[in-house]
Coordinates of C-alpha atoms and ligand atoms in Angstrom, one line a residue:
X1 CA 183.6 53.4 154.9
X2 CA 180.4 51.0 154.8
X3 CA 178.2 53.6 155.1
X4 CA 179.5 55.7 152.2
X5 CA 179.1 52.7 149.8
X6 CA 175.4 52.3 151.6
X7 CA 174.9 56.1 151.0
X8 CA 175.7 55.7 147.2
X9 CA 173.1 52.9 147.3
X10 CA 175.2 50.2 145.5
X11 CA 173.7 46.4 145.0
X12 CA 175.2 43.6 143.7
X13 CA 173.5 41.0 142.0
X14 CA 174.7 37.4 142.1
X15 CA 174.3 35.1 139.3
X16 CA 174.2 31.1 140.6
X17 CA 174.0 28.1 138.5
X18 CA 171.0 25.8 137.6
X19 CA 173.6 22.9 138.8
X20 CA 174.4 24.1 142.5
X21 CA 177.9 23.1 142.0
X22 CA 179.7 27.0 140.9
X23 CA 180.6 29.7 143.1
X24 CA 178.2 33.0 142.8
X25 CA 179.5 35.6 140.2
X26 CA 178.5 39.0 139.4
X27 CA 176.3 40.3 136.3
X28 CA 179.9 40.7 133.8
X29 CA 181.5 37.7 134.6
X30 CA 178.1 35.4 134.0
X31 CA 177.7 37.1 130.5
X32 CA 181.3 36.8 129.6
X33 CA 181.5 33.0 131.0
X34 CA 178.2 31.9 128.8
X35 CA 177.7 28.5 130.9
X36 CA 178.8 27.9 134.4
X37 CA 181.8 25.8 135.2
X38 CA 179.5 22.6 136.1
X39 CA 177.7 22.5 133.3
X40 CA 175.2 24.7 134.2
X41 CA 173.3 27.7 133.1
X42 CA 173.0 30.8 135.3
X43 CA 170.3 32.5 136.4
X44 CA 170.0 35.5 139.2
X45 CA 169.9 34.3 143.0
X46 CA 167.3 36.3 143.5
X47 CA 164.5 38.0 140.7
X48 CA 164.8 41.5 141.0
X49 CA 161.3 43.0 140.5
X50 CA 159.3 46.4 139.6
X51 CA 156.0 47.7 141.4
X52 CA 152.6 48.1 138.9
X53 CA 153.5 51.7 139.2
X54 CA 156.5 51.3 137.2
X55 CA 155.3 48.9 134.9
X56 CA 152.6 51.0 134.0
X57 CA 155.3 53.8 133.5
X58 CA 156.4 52.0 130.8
X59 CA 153.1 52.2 128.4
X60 CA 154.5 55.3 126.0
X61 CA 158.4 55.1 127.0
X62 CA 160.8 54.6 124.2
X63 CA 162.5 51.4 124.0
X64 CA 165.6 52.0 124.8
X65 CA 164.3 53.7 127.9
X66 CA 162.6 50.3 129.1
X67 CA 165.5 48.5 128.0
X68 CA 168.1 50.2 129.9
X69 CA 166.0 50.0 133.4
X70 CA 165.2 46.1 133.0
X71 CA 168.8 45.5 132.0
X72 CA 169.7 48.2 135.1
X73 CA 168.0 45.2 137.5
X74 CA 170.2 42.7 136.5
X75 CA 173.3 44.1 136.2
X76 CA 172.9 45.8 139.6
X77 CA 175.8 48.4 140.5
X78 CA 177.8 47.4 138.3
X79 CA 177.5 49.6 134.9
X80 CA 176.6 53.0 135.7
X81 CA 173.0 53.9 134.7
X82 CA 174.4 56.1 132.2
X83 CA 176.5 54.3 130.5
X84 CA 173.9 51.1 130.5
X85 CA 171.5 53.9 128.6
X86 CA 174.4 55.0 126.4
X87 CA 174.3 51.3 125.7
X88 CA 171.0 51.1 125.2
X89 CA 170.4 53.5 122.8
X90 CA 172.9 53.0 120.6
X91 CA 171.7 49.1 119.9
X92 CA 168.7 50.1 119.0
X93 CA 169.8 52.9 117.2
X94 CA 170.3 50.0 114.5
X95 CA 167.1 49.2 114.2
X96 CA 164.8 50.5 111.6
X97 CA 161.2 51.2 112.9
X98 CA 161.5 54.2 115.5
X99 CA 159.3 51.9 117.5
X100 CA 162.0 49.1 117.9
X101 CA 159.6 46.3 118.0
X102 CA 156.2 47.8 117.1
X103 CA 152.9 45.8 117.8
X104 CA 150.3 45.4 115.2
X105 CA 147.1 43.9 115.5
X106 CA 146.1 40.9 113.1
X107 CA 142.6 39.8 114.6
X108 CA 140.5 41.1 117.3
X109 CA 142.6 40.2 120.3
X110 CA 145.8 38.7 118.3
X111 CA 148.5 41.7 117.9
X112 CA 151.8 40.6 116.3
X113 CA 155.3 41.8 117.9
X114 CA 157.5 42.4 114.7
X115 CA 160.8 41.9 116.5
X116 CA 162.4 41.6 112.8
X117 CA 163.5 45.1 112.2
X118 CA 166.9 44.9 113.6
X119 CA 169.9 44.7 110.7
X120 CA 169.7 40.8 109.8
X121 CA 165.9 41.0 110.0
X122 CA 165.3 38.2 112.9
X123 CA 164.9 38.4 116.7
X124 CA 168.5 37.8 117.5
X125 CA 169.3 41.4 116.6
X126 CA 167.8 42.7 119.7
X127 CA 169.4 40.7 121.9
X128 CA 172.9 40.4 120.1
X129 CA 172.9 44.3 120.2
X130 CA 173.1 44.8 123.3
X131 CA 175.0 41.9 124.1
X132 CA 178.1 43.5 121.8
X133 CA 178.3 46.5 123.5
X134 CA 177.8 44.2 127.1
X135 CA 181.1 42.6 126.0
X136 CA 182.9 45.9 124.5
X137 CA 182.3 47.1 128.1
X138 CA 183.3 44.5 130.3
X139 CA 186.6 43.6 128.3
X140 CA 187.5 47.1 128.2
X141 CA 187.1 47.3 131.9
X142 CA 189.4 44.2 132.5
X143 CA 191.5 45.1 129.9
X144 CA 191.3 42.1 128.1
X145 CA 190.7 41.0 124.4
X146 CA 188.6 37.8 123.8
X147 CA 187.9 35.8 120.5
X148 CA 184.1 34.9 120.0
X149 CA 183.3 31.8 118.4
X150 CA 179.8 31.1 116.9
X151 CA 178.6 27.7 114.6
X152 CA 175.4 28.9 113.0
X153 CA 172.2 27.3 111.2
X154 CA 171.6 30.5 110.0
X155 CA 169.7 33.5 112.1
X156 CA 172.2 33.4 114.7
X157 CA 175.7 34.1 112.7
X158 CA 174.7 37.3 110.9
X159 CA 173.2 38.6 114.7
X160 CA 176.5 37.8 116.2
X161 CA 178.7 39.3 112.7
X162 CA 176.5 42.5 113.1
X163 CA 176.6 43.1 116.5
X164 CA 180.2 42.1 117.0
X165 CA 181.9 43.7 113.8
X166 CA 184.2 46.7 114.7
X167 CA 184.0 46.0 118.6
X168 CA 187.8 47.3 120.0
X169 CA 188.2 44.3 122.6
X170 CA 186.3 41.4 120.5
X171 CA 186.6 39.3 117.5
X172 CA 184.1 37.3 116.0
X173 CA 184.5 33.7 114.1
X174 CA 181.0 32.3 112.3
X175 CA 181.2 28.7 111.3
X176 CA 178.3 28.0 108.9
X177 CA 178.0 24.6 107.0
X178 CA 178.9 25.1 103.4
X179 CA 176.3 25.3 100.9
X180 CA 173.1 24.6 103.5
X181 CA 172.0 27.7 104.7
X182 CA 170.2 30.6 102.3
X183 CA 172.3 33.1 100.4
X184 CA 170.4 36.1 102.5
X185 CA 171.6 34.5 105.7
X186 CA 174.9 33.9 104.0
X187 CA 175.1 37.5 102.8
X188 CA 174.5 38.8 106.2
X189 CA 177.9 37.2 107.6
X190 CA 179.8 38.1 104.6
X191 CA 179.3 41.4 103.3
X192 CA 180.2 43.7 106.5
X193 CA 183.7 44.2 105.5
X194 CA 184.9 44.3 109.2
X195 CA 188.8 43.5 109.9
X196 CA 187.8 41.9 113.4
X197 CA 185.1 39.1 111.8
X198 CA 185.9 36.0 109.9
X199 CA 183.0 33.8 108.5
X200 CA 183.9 30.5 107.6
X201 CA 181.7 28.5 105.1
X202 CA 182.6 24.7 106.4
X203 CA 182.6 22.0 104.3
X204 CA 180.0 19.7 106.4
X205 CA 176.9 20.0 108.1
X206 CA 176.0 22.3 110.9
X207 CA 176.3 19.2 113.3
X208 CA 179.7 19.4 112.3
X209 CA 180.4 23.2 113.3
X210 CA 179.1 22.3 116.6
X211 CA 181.0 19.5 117.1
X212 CA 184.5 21.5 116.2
X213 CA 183.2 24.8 118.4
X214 CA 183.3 21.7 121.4
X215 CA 186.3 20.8 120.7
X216 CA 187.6 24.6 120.6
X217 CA 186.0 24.9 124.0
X218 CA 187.1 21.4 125.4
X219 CA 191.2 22.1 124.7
X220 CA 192.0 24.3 127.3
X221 CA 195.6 25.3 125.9
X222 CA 193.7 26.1 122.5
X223 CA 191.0 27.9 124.8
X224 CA 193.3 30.4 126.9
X225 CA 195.4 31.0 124.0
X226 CA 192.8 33.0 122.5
X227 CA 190.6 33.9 125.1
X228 CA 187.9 32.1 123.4
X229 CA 184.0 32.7 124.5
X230 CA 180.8 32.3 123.0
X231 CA 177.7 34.2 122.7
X232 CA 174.7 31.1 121.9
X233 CA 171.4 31.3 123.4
X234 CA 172.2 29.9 126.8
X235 CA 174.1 33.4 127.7
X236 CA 172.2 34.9 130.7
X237 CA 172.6 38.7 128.9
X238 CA 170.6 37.3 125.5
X239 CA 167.9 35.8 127.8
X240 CA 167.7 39.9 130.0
X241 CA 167.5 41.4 126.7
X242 CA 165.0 39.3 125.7
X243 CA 162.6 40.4 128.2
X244 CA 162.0 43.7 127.7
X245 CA 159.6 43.3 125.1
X246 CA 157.2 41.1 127.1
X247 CA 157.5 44.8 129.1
X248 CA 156.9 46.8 126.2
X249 CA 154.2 45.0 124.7
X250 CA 152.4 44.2 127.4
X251 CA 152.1 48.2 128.8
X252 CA 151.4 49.2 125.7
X253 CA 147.7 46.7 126.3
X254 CA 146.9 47.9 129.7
X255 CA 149.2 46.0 132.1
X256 CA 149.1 46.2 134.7
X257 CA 146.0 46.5 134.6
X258 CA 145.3 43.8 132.5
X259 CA 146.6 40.2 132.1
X260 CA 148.2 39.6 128.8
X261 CA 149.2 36.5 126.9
X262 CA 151.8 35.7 124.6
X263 CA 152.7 32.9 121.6
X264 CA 156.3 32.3 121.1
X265 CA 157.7 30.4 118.6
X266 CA 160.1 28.2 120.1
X267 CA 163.1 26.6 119.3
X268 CA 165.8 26.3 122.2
X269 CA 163.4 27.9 124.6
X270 CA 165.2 31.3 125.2
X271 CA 162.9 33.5 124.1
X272 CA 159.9 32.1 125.9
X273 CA 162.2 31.5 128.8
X274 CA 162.5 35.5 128.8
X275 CA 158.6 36.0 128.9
X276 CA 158.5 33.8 132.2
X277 CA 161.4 36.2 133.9
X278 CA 159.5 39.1 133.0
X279 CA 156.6 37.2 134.9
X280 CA 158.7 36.3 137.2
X281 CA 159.6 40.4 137.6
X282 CA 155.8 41.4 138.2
X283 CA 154.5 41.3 134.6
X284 CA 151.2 40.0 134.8
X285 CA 151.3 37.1 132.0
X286 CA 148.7 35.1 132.2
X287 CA 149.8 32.3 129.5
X288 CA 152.7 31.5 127.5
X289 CA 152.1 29.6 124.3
X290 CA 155.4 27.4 123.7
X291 CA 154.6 26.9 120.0
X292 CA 157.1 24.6 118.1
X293 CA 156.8 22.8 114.0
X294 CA 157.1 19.3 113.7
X295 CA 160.0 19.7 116.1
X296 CA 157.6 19.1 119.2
X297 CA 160.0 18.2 121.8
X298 CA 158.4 21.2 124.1
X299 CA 155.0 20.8 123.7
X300 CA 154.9 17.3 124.2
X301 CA 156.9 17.6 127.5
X302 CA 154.4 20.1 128.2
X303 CA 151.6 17.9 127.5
X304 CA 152.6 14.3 128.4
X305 CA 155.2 15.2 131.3
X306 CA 158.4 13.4 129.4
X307 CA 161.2 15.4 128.3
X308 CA 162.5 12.9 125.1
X309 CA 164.1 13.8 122.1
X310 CA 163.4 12.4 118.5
X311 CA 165.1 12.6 115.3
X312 CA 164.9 16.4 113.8
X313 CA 162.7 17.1 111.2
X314 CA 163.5 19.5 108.3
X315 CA 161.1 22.5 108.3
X316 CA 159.7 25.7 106.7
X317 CA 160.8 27.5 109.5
X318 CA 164.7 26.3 110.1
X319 CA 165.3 28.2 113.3
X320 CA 163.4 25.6 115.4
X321 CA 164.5 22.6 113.7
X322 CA 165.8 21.6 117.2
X323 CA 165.3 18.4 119.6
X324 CA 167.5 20.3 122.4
X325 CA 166.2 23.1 124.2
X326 CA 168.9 24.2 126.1
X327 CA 167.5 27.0 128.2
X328 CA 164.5 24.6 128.9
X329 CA 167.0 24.0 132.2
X330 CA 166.1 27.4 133.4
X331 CA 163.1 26.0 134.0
X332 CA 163.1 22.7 135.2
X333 CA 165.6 24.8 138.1
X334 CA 162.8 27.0 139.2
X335 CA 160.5 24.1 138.8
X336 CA 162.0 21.9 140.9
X337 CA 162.1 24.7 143.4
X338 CA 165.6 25.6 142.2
X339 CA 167.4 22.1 143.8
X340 CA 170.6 22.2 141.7
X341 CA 171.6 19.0 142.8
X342 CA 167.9 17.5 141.1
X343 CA 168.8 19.8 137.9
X344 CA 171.9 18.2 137.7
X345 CA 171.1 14.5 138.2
X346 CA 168.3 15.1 135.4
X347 CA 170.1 17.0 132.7
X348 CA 173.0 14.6 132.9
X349 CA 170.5 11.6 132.8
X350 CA 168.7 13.5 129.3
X351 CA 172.5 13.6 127.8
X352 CA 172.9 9.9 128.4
X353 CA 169.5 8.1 127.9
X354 CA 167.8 11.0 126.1
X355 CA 164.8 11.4 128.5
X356 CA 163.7 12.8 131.2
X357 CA 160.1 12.6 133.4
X358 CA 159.2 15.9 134.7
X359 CA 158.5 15.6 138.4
X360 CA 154.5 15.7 139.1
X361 CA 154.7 18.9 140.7
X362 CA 157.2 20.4 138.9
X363 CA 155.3 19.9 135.2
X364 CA 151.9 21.2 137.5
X365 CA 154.3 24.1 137.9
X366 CA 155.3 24.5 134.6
X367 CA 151.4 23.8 133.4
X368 CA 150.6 27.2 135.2
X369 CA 151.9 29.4 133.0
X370 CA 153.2 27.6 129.6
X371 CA 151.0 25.7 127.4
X372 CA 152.6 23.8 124.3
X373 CA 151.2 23.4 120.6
X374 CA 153.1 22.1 118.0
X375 CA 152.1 23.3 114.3
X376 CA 152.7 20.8 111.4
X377 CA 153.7 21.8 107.7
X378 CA 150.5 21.9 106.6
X379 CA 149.2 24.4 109.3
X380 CA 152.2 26.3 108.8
X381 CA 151.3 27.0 105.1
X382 CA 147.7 27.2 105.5
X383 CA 148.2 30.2 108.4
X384 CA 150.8 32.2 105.7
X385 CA 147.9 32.0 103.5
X386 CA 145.0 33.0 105.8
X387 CA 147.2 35.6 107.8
X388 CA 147.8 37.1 104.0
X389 CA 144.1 36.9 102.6
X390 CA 142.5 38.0 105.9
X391 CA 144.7 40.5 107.2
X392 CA 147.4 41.9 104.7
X393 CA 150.0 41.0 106.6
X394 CA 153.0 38.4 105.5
X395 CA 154.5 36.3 107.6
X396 CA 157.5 34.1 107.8
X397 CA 157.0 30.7 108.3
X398 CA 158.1 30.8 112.0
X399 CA 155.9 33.3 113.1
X400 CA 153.4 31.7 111.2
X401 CA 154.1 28.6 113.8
X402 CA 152.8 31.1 116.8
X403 CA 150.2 32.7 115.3
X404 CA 148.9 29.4 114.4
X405 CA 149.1 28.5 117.9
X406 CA 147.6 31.8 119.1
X407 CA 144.6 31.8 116.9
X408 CA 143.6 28.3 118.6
X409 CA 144.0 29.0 122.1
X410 CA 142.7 32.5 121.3
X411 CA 139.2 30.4 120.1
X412 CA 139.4 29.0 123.6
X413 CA 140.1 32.0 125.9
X414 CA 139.0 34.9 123.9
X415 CA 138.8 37.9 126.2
X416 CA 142.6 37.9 127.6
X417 CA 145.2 39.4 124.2
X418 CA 147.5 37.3 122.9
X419 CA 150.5 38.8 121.7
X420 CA 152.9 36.8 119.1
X421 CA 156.4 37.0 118.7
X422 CA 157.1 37.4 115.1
X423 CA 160.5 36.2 115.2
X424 CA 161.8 36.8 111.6
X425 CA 160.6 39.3 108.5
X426 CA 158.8 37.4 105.8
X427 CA 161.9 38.5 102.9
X428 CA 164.6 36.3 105.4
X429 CA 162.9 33.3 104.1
X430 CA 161.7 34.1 101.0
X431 CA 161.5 30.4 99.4
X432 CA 159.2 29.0 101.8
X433 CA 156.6 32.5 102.0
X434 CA 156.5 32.6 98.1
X435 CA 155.7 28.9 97.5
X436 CA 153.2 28.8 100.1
X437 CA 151.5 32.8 99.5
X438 CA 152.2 33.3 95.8
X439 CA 153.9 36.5 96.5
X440 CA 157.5 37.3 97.1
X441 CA 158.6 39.0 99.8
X442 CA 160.1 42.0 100.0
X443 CA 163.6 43.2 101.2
X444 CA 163.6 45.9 103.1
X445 CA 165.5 49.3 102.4
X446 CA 167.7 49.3 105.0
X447 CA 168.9 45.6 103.7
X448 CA 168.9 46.2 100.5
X449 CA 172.7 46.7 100.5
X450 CA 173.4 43.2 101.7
X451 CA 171.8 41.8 97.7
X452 CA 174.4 43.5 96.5
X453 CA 178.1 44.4 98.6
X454 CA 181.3 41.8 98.1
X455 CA 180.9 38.9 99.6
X456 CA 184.2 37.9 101.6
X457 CA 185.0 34.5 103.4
X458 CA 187.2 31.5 103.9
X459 CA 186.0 27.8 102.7
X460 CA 187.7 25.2 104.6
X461 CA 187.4 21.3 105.7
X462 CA 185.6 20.0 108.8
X463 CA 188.7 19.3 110.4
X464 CA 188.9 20.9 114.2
X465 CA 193.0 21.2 113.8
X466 CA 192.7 23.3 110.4
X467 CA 190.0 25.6 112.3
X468 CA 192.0 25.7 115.1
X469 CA 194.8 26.6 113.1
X470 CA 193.0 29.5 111.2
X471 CA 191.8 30.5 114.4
X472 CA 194.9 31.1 116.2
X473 CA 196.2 33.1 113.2
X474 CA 193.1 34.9 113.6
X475 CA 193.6 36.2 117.0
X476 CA 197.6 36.6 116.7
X477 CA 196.8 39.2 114.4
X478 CA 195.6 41.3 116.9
X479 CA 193.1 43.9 116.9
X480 CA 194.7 46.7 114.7
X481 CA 193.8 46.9 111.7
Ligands
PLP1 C1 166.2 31.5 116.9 C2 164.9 31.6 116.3 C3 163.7 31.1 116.9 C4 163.7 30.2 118.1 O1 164.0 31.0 119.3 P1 164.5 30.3 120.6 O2 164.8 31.4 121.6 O3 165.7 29.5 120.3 O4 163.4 29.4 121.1 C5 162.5 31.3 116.3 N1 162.4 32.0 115.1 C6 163.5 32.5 114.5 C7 163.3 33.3 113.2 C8 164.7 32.4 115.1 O5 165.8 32.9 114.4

């Protein structure tokens, strides 16, 4: 019997907690659980890894190709190649550059990845793509129907709306805070029509819909009643996705063959968290650049060795107006040699006191591949403006933020490329670009519609029992429709 199962080569891949205190769990069950019953985050017991040869196979491969063989290492045996590349390809069918995430050079060794052409024109698309069709799959197979629950500051709740709207086995709630967040990003969670997504404009902050998604979460009658889950940045599947564009970009320079560097503008520390698993996989990345605005929390950890929030700052570039990096746990685990019982004690002393010293060697560690730069306002602007004048190109403010950073270590250590995550397309944010370039942005055709369909959605009070309420009507309705 054993050696039938051997013969059809099956492996599992296990999925442990940064807080040493869960049970093991395969590749479906960590995406749909989010975060780990003590508190932490998961990451694979092992990193599964590819040779040079098959990195350097993936210089000319389409995306979806790449995608569907990193993803195939992490899922192990359990989606069948076939149907992870069915998967694949229909995510990024959505996208509207053939390329996916095309690379275009700005300066002699600065290229910029435009991971914006997905259908809400920010980097959660490629990610929350996938991650749709991850659930679709796994509820399907367990015959089960969950109830996704999202608070958003913006980029997020349109990625999750997109992704999620006619999935057969999910439904998808946004809670955005009334009246703060742009009418684009506001468009993009209200115009899709779809009977299985509510957005819900509530009247209070964004602090607020976090605090009521808690308490969603926290009330475990509430919780099983709908099947509740989440799909935020801390989901092990996002973070997967995530890093097959280091892949990508990096063979399309010469990797193997040659080290390449990257500048990631960061806010919760997922997406530069992904360009250390590809390293981690055999991806030769010879710096990360953990770029952050006034929001500095990561680069002065990186620089001084404390882990200490401040108060957040209100920014040009929104999406990283954050003082809590959640995935910055990953990290610490692996740095502190993964000890979950250390991750623990340290993440639970940074909720009470609100900072943490890194460990000596554990930030000499960290200092070997990430290096932190924060970006003021000022910078911010002035790199819009000189990206626009010198090269053509215009950029949101958060990309702006990395290739800020870029162009400075770039100065420094000139002969390795530096690739830059451009996180969102100029026209999401088109406030900010026009008053600092003089020119507006433009939408893109494939967006276009989103200006102009019905908006539909429901306005009600920062109350968790009225949510909780509309909610449970929600998911009682079932998913005809
Ligand atoms: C979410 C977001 C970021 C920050 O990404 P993290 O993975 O949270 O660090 C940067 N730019 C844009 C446009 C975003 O939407």
């Amino acid at each position: 019997m054993w050696r039938f199962w051997f013969a059809v080569g099956g492996f599992k891949m296990n999925y442990i907690s940064t807080r040493g205190a869960s049970p093991a769990i395969g590749f479906l069950d960590a995406v749909l659980a989010g975060l780990a019953p003590d508190g932490g985050l998961y990451v694979p017991e092992v990193w599964p890894s590819f040779t040079p040869q098959e990195i350097a196979s993936f210089s000319g491969m389409a995306y979806a190709e790449v995608a569907a063989k990193v993803l195939g290492r992490f899922a192990g045996d359990e989606i069948p190649s076939d149907v992870l590349a069915k998967m694949t390809a229909e995510a990024y069918a959505s996208f509207a550059h053939p390329a996916v995430t095309p690379l275009t050079q700005l300066y002699p060794s600065v290229w910029q990845m435009e991971l914006f052409h997905g259908p809400t024109l920010a980097f959660k698309d490629v990610a929350m793509q996938l991650l749709a069709r991850l659930y679709d799959y796994a509820l399907a197979a367990q015959g089960r129907t969950m109830t996704i629950i999202a608070a958003t500051s913006g980029d997020t709740g349109g990625a999750a709306v997109e992704a999620f709207r006619g999935a057969r086995h999910a439904r998808m709630a946004v809670l955005f805070p009334d009246g703060r967040i742009s009418e684009v990003q506001r468009r993009f969670m209200t115009t899709t029509g779809d009977a299985n997504v509510r957005a819900v404009a509530v009247q209070g902050t964004f602090d607020d819909c976090q605090t009521i998604v808690k308490a969603m979460f926290q009330d475990d009658d509430f919780r099983q009643a709908v099947d509740l889950s989440g799909v935020n940045s801390i989901n092990w599947a996002r973070i997967a996705a995530q890093s097959v564009y280091y892949f990508t970009a990096a063979a399309a320079l010469g990797a193997p063959g040659r080290a390449v560097s990257f500048a990631v503008p960061t806010g919760n520390f997922g997406d530069a968290f992904a360009g250390y698993v590809a390293k981690q996989m055999g991806l030769p990345i010879e710096r990360i650049i953990v770029a952050t605005n006034g929001n500095d929390i990561l680069a002065r950890m990186l620089q001084e060795g404390r882990y200490a929030k401040g108060a957040v700052l209100a920014t040009q570039s929104p999406a990283m107006d954050i003082q809590i990096a959640s995935n910055f746990e990953r990290l610490y685990f692996e740095c502190v040699r993964r000890d979950g019982a250390a991750t623990a004690r340290a993440f639970k002393a940074f909720n009470e006191t609100g900072g943490i010293t890194i460990p000596a060697e554990a930030l000499a560690t960290m200092r070997e591949t990430f290096i932190g730069m924060g970006i003021n306002e000022a910078e911010t602007t002035a790199t819009i403006v000189s990206t626009l004048t010198e090269t053509g190109q215009l950029i949101d403010p958060h990309t702006a933020v990395g290739v800020c950073a870029a162009r400075r270590i770039g100065a420094v250590e000139p002969t390795t490329p530096i690739v830059v995550l451009a996180t969102a397309h100029a026209a999401k944010f088109p406030e900010a670009v026009t008053e600092a370039a003089g020119v507006a942005p433009v939408l893109p055709l494939k967006a276009k519609g989103v200006a102009e369909r019905e908006e539909v959605y429901d306005r009600l009070p920062a109350d968790s029992d009225t949510i909780k309420a509309y909610i449970r009507a929600f998911a009682a309705k079932g998913m005809s429709r």
